[in-house]
mmCIF file of C-alpha atoms and ligand atoms in Angstrom:
data_model
loop_
_atom_site.group_PDB
_atom_site.id
_atom_site.type_symbol
_atom_site.label_atom_id
_atom_site.label_comp_id
_atom_site.label_asym_id
_atom_site.label_seq_id
_atom_site.Cartn_x
_atom_site.Cartn_y
_atom_site.Cartn_z
ATOM 1 C CA MET A 334 17.281 1.084 29.877
ATOM 2 C CA LYS A 335 14.467 2.044 32.227
ATOM 3 C CA LYS A 336 11.173 4.251 31.208
ATOM 4 C CA LYS A 337 11.944 7.101 33.498
ATOM 5 C CA GLU A 338 15.600 7.560 31.937
ATOM 6 C CA ILE A 339 13.706 8.030 28.465
ATOM 7 C CA ALA A 340 11.770 10.777 30.187
ATOM 8 C CA ILE A 341 14.633 12.413 31.893
ATOM 9 C CA LEU A 342 16.677 12.444 28.335
ATOM 10 C CA LEU A 343 13.691 14.365 26.876
ATOM 11 C CA ASP A 344 14.072 17.112 29.744
ATOM 12 C CA ARG A 345 17.591 17.404 28.968
ATOM 13 C CA VAL A 346 17.243 18.355 25.302
ATOM 14 C CA ARG A 347 14.779 20.817 26.160
ATOM 15 C CA MET A 348 16.921 22.242 28.670
ATOM 16 C CA GLU A 349 19.900 21.941 27.050
ATOM 17 C CA ASN A 350 18.949 22.872 23.433
ATOM 18 C CA PRO A 351 21.287 21.039 21.535
ATOM 19 C CA LEU A 352 22.593 22.717 18.036
ATOM 20 C CA VAL A 353 22.213 20.206 15.559
ATOM 21 C CA HIS A 354 24.206 20.816 12.261
ATOM 22 C CA ASN A 355 22.363 19.047 9.559
ATOM 23 C CA ILE A 356 23.811 18.718 5.748
ATOM 24 C CA THR A 357 20.441 17.085 4.568
ATOM 25 C CA ASN A 358 18.211 16.950 1.450
ATOM 26 C CA VAL A 359 16.243 19.597 -0.285
ATOM 27 C CA VAL A 360 12.853 17.827 0.247
ATOM 28 C CA VAL A 361 12.837 17.467 4.412
ATOM 29 C CA THR A 362 14.698 20.573 5.036
ATOM 30 C CA ASN A 363 11.877 22.632 6.326
ATOM 31 C CA PHE A 364 10.217 19.879 8.111
ATOM 32 C CA THR A 365 13.582 18.922 9.803
ATOM 33 C CA ALA A 366 14.289 22.304 11.039
ATOM 34 C CA ASN A 367 10.609 22.647 12.312
ATOM 35 C CA GLY A 368 10.670 19.238 14.040
ATOM 36 C CA LEU A 369 14.109 19.754 15.813
ATOM 37 C CA LEU A 370 12.319 23.099 17.439
ATOM 38 C CA ALA A 371 9.388 21.831 18.256
ATOM 39 C CA LEU A 372 11.482 19.180 20.225
ATOM 40 C CA GLY A 373 13.525 21.662 21.814
ATOM 41 C CA ALA A 374 16.889 21.535 19.889
ATOM 42 C CA SER A 375 18.124 24.307 17.598
ATOM 43 C CA PRO A 376 18.869 23.153 14.127
ATOM 44 C CA VAL A 377 21.211 24.609 11.723
ATOM 45 C CA MET A 378 21.732 23.747 7.988
ATOM 46 C CA ALA A 379 24.966 24.693 6.424
ATOM 47 C CA TYR A 380 26.268 23.257 3.384
ATOM 48 C CA ALA A 381 29.165 25.591 2.113
ATOM 49 C CA GLN A 382 32.520 23.775 1.973
ATOM 50 C CA GLU A 383 34.059 27.294 3.444
ATOM 51 C CA GLU A 384 31.982 27.099 6.547
ATOM 52 C CA VAL A 385 31.007 23.551 7.325
ATOM 53 C CA ALA A 386 34.395 22.804 9.381
ATOM 54 C CA GLU A 387 33.637 25.606 11.404
ATOM 55 C CA MET A 388 29.842 25.178 12.032
ATOM 56 C CA ALA A 389 30.456 21.130 12.769
ATOM 57 C CA ARG A 390 32.831 22.071 15.521
ATOM 58 C CA MET A 391 30.423 24.293 17.571
ATOM 59 C CA ALA A 392 27.542 21.486 17.264
ATOM 60 C CA GLY A 393 26.294 19.122 19.646
ATOM 61 C CA SER A 394 25.962 16.480 16.638
ATOM 62 C CA LEU A 395 26.277 16.325 12.748
ATOM 63 C CA VAL A 396 23.541 14.566 10.658
ATOM 64 C CA LEU A 397 24.363 13.518 7.275
ATOM 65 C CA ASN A 398 21.756 12.645 4.977
ATOM 66 C CA ILE A 399 21.932 11.740 1.202
ATOM 67 C CA GLY A 400 18.461 12.202 -0.014
ATOM 68 C CA THR A 401 19.306 14.718 -2.621
ATOM 69 C CA LEU A 402 23.068 13.984 -3.362
ATOM 70 C CA ARG A 403 25.254 16.460 -5.128
ATOM 71 C CA HIS A 404 28.827 16.051 -5.836
ATOM 72 C CA GLU A 405 30.015 19.145 -3.955
ATOM 73 C CA VAL A 406 27.621 18.063 -0.703
ATOM 74 C CA VAL A 407 29.501 15.059 -0.656
ATOM 75 C CA GLU A 408 32.748 16.941 -0.287
ATOM 76 C CA SER A 409 30.976 19.071 2.257
ATOM 77 C CA MET A 410 29.876 15.763 4.294
ATOM 78 C CA LEU A 411 33.434 14.632 4.253
ATOM 79 C CA ILE A 412 34.950 18.161 5.386
ATOM 80 C CA ALA A 413 31.947 18.538 8.268
ATOM 81 C CA GLY A 414 32.471 14.745 8.976
ATOM 82 C CA LYS A 415 36.473 14.926 9.787
ATOM 83 C CA ALA A 416 36.122 18.359 12.026
ATOM 84 C CA ALA A 417 33.329 16.571 13.875
ATOM 85 C CA ASN A 418 35.273 13.604 14.666
ATOM 86 C CA GLU A 419 38.343 15.410 15.522
ATOM 87 C CA HIS A 420 36.366 17.437 18.164
ATOM 88 C CA GLY A 421 34.359 14.714 19.536
ATOM 89 C CA VAL A 422 30.883 15.959 18.068
ATOM 90 C CA PRO A 423 29.021 12.655 17.254
ATOM 91 C CA VAL A 424 28.209 12.226 13.545
ATOM 92 C CA ILE A 425 24.742 10.608 12.388
ATOM 93 C CA LEU A 426 24.223 9.215 9.151
ATOM 94 C CA ASP A 427 20.876 8.390 7.176
ATOM 95 C CA PRO A 428 21.685 6.520 3.809
ATOM 96 C CA VAL A 429 18.652 7.780 1.950
ATOM 97 C CA GLY A 430 18.086 5.326 -1.081
ATOM 98 C CA ALA A 431 21.077 2.959 -0.471
ATOM 99 C CA GLY A 432 20.825 0.543 -3.161
ATOM 100 C CA ALA A 433 18.718 2.258 -5.234
ATOM 101 C CA THR A 434 21.489 3.724 -7.167
ATOM 102 C CA GLN A 435 25.070 2.894 -7.424
ATOM 103 C CA TYR A 436 25.934 6.475 -6.337
ATOM 104 C CA ARG A 437 23.851 6.471 -3.128
ATOM 105 C CA THR A 438 25.313 2.917 -2.124
ATOM 106 C CA GLU A 439 28.757 4.369 -2.931
ATOM 107 C CA THR A 440 28.480 7.476 -1.038
ATOM 108 C CA ALA A 441 27.104 5.801 1.919
ATOM 109 C CA ARG A 442 29.712 3.033 2.040
ATOM 110 C CA ARG A 443 32.447 6.054 1.464
ATOM 111 C CA LEU A 444 31.053 7.901 4.253
ATOM 112 C CA MET A 445 30.964 5.000 6.563
ATOM 113 C CA GLU A 446 34.543 4.085 5.731
ATOM 114 C CA GLU A 447 36.208 7.673 5.721
ATOM 115 C CA LEU A 448 34.308 9.026 8.826
ATOM 116 C CA GLU A 449 33.630 7.731 12.550
ATOM 117 C CA ILE A 450 29.855 7.292 12.226
ATOM 118 C CA ALA A 451 28.540 7.059 15.650
ATOM 119 C CA ILE A 452 24.865 6.025 14.341
ATOM 120 C CA ILE A 453 23.372 4.776 11.173
ATOM 121 C CA ARG A 454 19.716 5.028 10.343
ATOM 122 C CA GLY A 455 17.743 3.837 8.078
ATOM 123 C CA ASN A 456 15.009 1.387 6.316
ATOM 124 C CA ALA A 457 15.718 -2.409 6.476
ATOM 125 C CA SER A 458 16.963 -2.319 2.520
ATOM 126 C CA GLU A 459 18.820 0.927 3.416
ATOM 127 C CA ILE A 460 21.239 -0.750 5.926
ATOM 128 C CA ALA A 461 21.160 -4.060 4.178
ATOM 129 C CA ASN A 462 22.585 -2.240 1.230
ATOM 130 C CA VAL A 463 25.322 -0.229 3.101
ATOM 131 C CA ALA A 464 26.435 -3.638 4.902
ATOM 132 C CA GLY A 465 27.224 -5.177 1.960
ATOM 133 C CA GLU A 466 23.979 -7.036 1.201
ATOM 134 C CA HIS A 467 21.213 -6.706 -1.622
ATOM 135 C CA TRP A 468 17.885 -6.017 -0.289
ATOM 136 C CA SER A 469 15.390 -4.682 -2.917
ATOM 137 C CA ILE A 470 14.641 -1.029 -2.467
ATOM 138 C CA ARG A 471 12.141 1.047 -4.624
ATOM 139 C CA GLY A 472 13.510 5.154 -4.969
ATOM 140 C CA VAL A 473 13.941 6.169 -1.085
ATOM 141 C CA ASP A 474 11.307 3.554 0.461
ATOM 142 C CA ALA A 475 12.096 0.036 1.933
ATOM 143 C CA GLY A 476 11.118 -2.611 -0.577
ATOM 144 C CA GLU A 477 9.767 -5.908 0.270
ATOM 145 C CA SER A 478 10.979 -7.555 3.556
ATOM 146 C CA ASN A 479 14.051 -9.862 2.281
ATOM 147 C CA GLY A 480 14.875 -11.476 5.319
ATOM 148 C CA ASP A 481 14.668 -11.289 9.519
ATOM 149 C CA VAL A 482 15.284 -7.409 10.109
ATOM 150 C CA PHE A 483 16.422 -8.525 13.659
ATOM 151 C CA GLU A 484 19.564 -10.523 12.405
ATOM 152 C CA LEU A 485 20.089 -7.770 10.066
ATOM 153 C CA ALA A 486 20.307 -5.057 12.289
ATOM 154 C CA VAL A 487 22.651 -7.120 14.829
ATOM 155 C CA SER A 488 24.868 -8.203 11.833
ATOM 156 C CA ALA A 489 24.901 -4.921 10.126
ATOM 157 C CA ALA A 490 25.823 -3.064 13.687
ATOM 158 C CA LYS A 491 28.845 -5.935 14.174
ATOM 159 C CA LYS A 492 30.185 -5.268 10.772
ATOM 160 C CA LEU A 493 29.837 -1.668 10.593
ATOM 161 C CA LYS A 494 30.942 -1.056 14.133
ATOM 162 C CA THR A 495 28.336 1.587 14.903
ATOM 163 C CA VAL A 496 25.222 1.743 16.416
ATOM 164 C CA VAL A 497 22.549 0.688 13.844
ATOM 165 C CA VAL A 498 18.731 1.880 14.128
ATOM 166 C CA LEU A 499 16.468 0.133 11.643
ATOM 167 C CA THR A 500 13.257 1.527 11.013
ATOM 168 C CA GLY A 501 9.896 0.201 9.935
ATOM 169 C CA LYS A 502 6.901 -1.166 11.854
ATOM 170 C CA ASP A 503 9.119 -2.161 14.735
ATOM 171 C CA ASP A 504 12.341 -0.283 15.319
ATOM 172 C CA ILE A 505 15.551 -2.050 16.172
ATOM 173 C CA ILE A 506 18.359 -0.027 17.833
ATOM 174 C CA THR A 507 21.555 -2.083 18.509
ATOM 175 C CA ASP A 508 25.488 -1.929 18.665
ATOM 176 C CA GLY A 509 25.383 -5.449 18.060
ATOM 177 C CA HIS A 510 25.470 -6.853 21.529
ATOM 178 C CA THR A 511 22.469 -5.276 23.195
ATOM 179 C CA ALA A 512 19.202 -4.474 21.244
ATOM 180 C CA PHE A 513 16.069 -2.316 21.766
ATOM 181 C CA ILE A 514 13.301 -3.241 19.836
ATOM 182 C CA VAL A 515 10.601 -0.541 19.978
ATOM 183 C CA HIS A 516 6.785 -0.927 18.935
ATOM 184 C CA ASN A 517 5.722 2.750 19.476
ATOM 185 C CA GLY A 518 5.112 4.601 16.096
ATOM 186 C CA HIS A 519 2.048 4.610 13.530
ATOM 187 C CA PRO A 520 1.284 3.966 9.887
ATOM 188 C CA MET A 521 0.464 7.272 9.200
ATOM 189 C CA LEU A 522 4.275 8.318 9.805
ATOM 190 C CA THR A 523 4.442 6.450 6.228
ATOM 191 C CA LYS A 524 2.420 9.157 4.356
ATOM 192 C CA VAL A 525 4.587 12.178 5.292
ATOM 193 C CA THR A 526 7.956 12.200 3.134
ATOM 194 C CA GLY A 527 10.605 13.418 5.443
ATOM 195 C CA THR A 528 9.487 11.117 8.715
ATOM 196 C CA GLY A 529 12.420 8.810 8.490
ATOM 197 C CA CYS A 530 15.185 11.848 8.190
ATOM 198 C CA LEU A 531 13.438 14.101 10.951
ATOM 199 C CA LEU A 532 13.820 10.904 13.075
ATOM 200 C CA THR A 533 17.555 10.948 12.505
ATOM 201 C CA SER A 534 18.004 14.424 13.221
ATOM 202 C CA VAL A 535 15.949 14.216 16.375
ATOM 203 C CA ILE A 536 18.708 10.994 16.972
ATOM 204 C CA GLY A 537 21.064 13.721 16.766
ATOM 205 C CA ALA A 538 19.645 15.628 18.975
ATOM 206 C CA PHE A 539 19.441 13.079 21.754
ATOM 207 C CA THR A 540 23.027 12.174 20.943
ATOM 208 C CA ALA A 541 24.125 15.560 21.629
ATOM 209 C CA VAL A 542 23.432 15.543 25.289
ATOM 210 C CA GLU A 543 23.778 11.553 26.125
ATOM 211 C CA LYS A 544 27.231 10.067 25.451
ATOM 212 C CA ASN A 545 25.669 6.406 25.366
ATOM 213 C CA THR A 546 24.645 6.423 21.664
ATOM 214 C CA LEU A 547 22.529 3.295 22.352
ATOM 215 C CA LYS A 548 20.374 4.744 24.745
ATOM 216 C CA ALA A 549 20.231 7.939 23.047
ATOM 217 C CA ALA A 550 18.865 6.559 19.790
ATOM 218 C CA ALA A 551 16.563 4.277 21.614
ATOM 219 C CA ALA A 552 15.132 7.201 23.762
ATOM 220 C CA ALA A 553 14.761 9.338 20.378
ATOM 221 C CA VAL A 554 12.958 6.428 18.886
ATOM 222 C CA THR A 555 10.738 5.560 21.581
ATOM 223 C CA ILE A 556 9.621 9.258 22.017
ATOM 224 C CA TYR A 557 9.019 9.922 18.423
ATOM 225 C CA GLY A 558 6.806 6.616 18.324
ATOM 226 C CA VAL A 559 4.419 7.732 21.110
ATOM 227 C CA ALA A 560 4.451 11.482 19.983
ATOM 228 C CA ALA A 561 2.977 9.938 16.241
ATOM 229 C CA GLU A 562 0.631 7.630 18.183
ATOM 230 C CA ILE A 563 -1.004 10.655 20.044
ATOM 231 C CA ALA A 564 -1.318 12.832 17.067
ATOM 232 C CA ALA A 565 -2.882 10.141 15.246
ATOM 233 C CA ASP A 566 -5.057 9.461 17.703
ATOM 234 C CA ILE A 567 -6.164 13.351 17.772
ATOM 235 C CA CYS A 568 -6.263 13.103 13.842
ATOM 236 C CA ALA A 569 -8.189 9.991 13.524
ATOM 237 C CA ASN A 570 -10.025 9.498 10.012
ATOM 238 C CA GLN A 571 -8.306 12.588 8.881
ATOM 239 C CA GLY A 572 -5.251 12.954 6.241
ATOM 240 C CA PRO A 573 -1.831 13.266 6.127
ATOM 241 C CA GLY A 574 -1.924 17.076 5.994
ATOM 242 C CA ARG A 575 -3.742 17.326 9.574
ATOM 243 C CA PHE A 576 -1.160 14.352 10.767
ATOM 244 C CA GLN A 577 2.064 16.247 9.907
ATOM 245 C CA ILE A 578 0.763 19.583 11.458
ATOM 246 C CA GLU A 579 -0.457 17.663 14.423
ATOM 247 C CA PHE A 580 2.857 15.688 14.818
ATOM 248 C CA LEU A 581 4.962 18.469 14.967
ATOM 249 C CA ASN A 582 2.769 19.907 18.028
ATOM 250 C CA GLN A 583 3.308 16.712 19.834
ATOM 251 C CA LEU A 584 6.757 16.510 19.509
ATOM 252 C CA TYR A 585 6.228 19.781 21.210
ATOM 253 C CA LEU A 586 3.772 18.742 23.907
ATOM 254 C CA ILE A 587 4.575 15.157 25.022
ATOM 255 C CA GLY A 588 5.150 14.801 28.540
ATOM 256 C CA GLY A 589 7.039 12.429 30.911
ATOM 257 C CA ASN A 590 3.749 11.387 31.720
ATOM 258 C CA ASP A 591 2.414 10.414 28.111
ATOM 259 C CA LEU A 592 5.590 8.375 27.749
ATOM 260 C CA ILE A 593 5.504 6.479 30.801
ATOM 261 C CA GLU A 594 1.832 5.466 29.907
ATOM 262 C CA LYS A 595 2.487 4.526 26.086
ATOM 263 C CA MET A 596 6.315 3.506 25.496
ATOM 264 C CA SER A 597 6.476 0.036 24.754
ATOM 265 C CA PHE A 598 10.272 -1.694 23.988
ATOM 266 C CA THR A 599 12.053 -4.667 24.859
ATOM 267 C CA GLN A 600 15.698 -5.153 25.523
ATOM 268 C CA LYS A 601 17.532 -8.108 24.457
ATOM 269 C CA GLU A 602 20.997 -9.030 24.904
ATOM 270 C CA VAL A 603 22.602 -10.601 21.802
ATOM 271 C CA ASP A 604 25.876 -12.529 22.876
HETATM 272 P P1 LIG B 1799 11.082 4.548 4.254
HETATM 273 O O1 LIG B 1799 11.397 5.694 3.152
HETATM 274 O O2 LIG B 1799 11.087 3.073 3.892
HETATM 275 O O3 LIG B 1799 9.646 5.071 4.828
HETATM 276 P P2 LIG B 1799 11.936 6.293 6.442
HETATM 277 O O4 LIG B 1799 13.611 6.508 6.166
HETATM 278 O O5 LIG B 1799 10.667 6.970 5.946
HETATM 279 O O6 LIG B 1799 11.795 4.693 5.422
HETATM 280 P P3 LIG B 1799 10.767 4.639 8.290
HETATM 281 O O7 LIG B 1799 11.154 3.324 8.079
HETATM 282 O O8 LIG B 1799 9.062 4.704 7.608
HETATM 283 O O9 LIG B 1799 11.895 5.675 7.785
HETATM 284 O O10 LIG B 1799 10.735 5.229 9.711
HETATM 285 C C1 LIG B 1799 10.156 6.709 10.164
HETATM 286 C C2 LIG B 1799 9.122 6.697 11.556
HETATM 287 O O11 LIG B 1799 8.211 5.709 10.843
HETATM 288 C C3 LIG B 1799 9.732 5.664 12.528
HETATM 289 O O12 LIG B 1799 9.716 6.234 13.762
HETATM 290 C C4 LIG B 1799 9.028 4.159 12.362
HETATM 291 O O13 LIG B 1799 8.987 3.720 13.583
HETATM 292 C C5 LIG B 1799 7.838 4.609 11.872
HETATM 293 N N1 LIG B 1799 7.122 3.801 11.154
HETATM 294 C C6 LIG B 1799 7.294 3.327 9.759
HETATM 295 N N2 LIG B 1799 6.538 2.293 9.449
HETATM 296 C C7 LIG B 1799 5.722 2.050 10.424
HETATM 297 C C8 LIG B 1799 4.644 1.291 10.563
HETATM 298 N N3 LIG B 1799 3.807 0.519 9.410
HETATM 299 N N4 LIG B 1799 3.887 1.530 11.633
HETATM 300 C C9 LIG B 1799 4.071 2.115 12.602
HETATM 301 N N5 LIG B 1799 5.184 3.159 12.490
HETATM 302 C C10 LIG B 1799 5.727 3.014 11.376
HETATM 303 N N1 LIG B 1800 13.572 11.832 -2.363
HETATM 304 C C1 LIG B 1800 14.617 12.347 -1.814
HETATM 305 S S1 LIG B 1800 15.144 12.322 -0.361
HETATM 306 C C2 LIG B 1800 13.181 12.460 -0.090
HETATM 307 C C3 LIG B 1800 12.820 11.835 -0.984
HETATM 308 C C4 LIG B 1800 11.130 11.763 -1.448
HETATM 309 C C5 LIG B 1800 12.407 12.274 1.189
HETATM 310 C C6 LIG B 1800 12.614 11.062 1.972
HETATM 311 O O1 LIG B 1800 12.381 11.322 3.193
HETATM 312 P P1 LIG B 1800 12.148 9.953 4.178
HETATM 313 O O2 LIG B 1800 12.160 10.305 5.593
HETATM 314 O O3 LIG B 1800 12.801 8.897 3.816
HETATM 315 O O4 LIG B 1800 10.795 9.513 4.295
HETATM 316 MG MG1 LIG B 1801 8.850 6.117 5.808
HETATM 317 MG MG1 LIG B 1802 14.565 7.402 4.794
#
């Protein structure tokens, strides 16, 4: 993928203002809505079983996030997911905390089995546990590395038959054949809760405007990482509160020139 294509995709999100339907967790709801608005997308959170199918059908993408699961919300996710699948609306899954409890692991795997998931985005432990491996995880945060994350992302994409976005210091985006390794990002992102969840919804916004899910996800991850780097530069030596606000500002302000100058990724053909 060319750098210019990534800048064009950002312009398309801002021009098309896609509606992103989120069924997400109670920790990150407000941050996710504000992050999508800052980027130029249009967020909606809707959970009731009576309305989720209608909302999912009219959305540009549906984001399912299992961060604070409840039985009724799982049913809503299945209803919304099936409606989205029937209407060609891409569904993106964030398996928050998969591997930490049996309920989370089983629910993430059930959503993968019963729905057509276009992209799954998680940390290494979450991706491993959804793919049937047993990497350690502490609550919702990735545990110590248990192996080669590149190999894990590729094998998970093949096994789950979907695009995998595995995030951490470097991010790996792969469909099992082509892989992007994105070097952008900043450690301050780990000091603000919900930055992984917001990234999943930002991927949703890009997927709503670009049918090639691999390119959409790679563009979203790269832009997100560059915005974080600029925000961290502006707030150097200050705390996470200041960074959180400046990061939202940079999702709004980031332009094509910043992107071309700072984006850093490599593309690999796997087989
Ligand atoms: P975890 O709960 O393990 O923190 P998460 O769901 O919050 O996972 P992350 O893996 O933290 O998701 O990814 C969120 C964003 O933070 C991504 O853009 C990723 O590139 C970035 N990121 C995470 N860790 C680092 C790091 N050490 N250096 C740079 N960027 C990072
Ligand atoms: N607990 C349940 S969901 C959640 C916490 C702290 C938010 C996790 O957000 P992220 O994006 O994975 O850091
Ligand atoms: Mg994180
Ligand atoms: Mg997460």
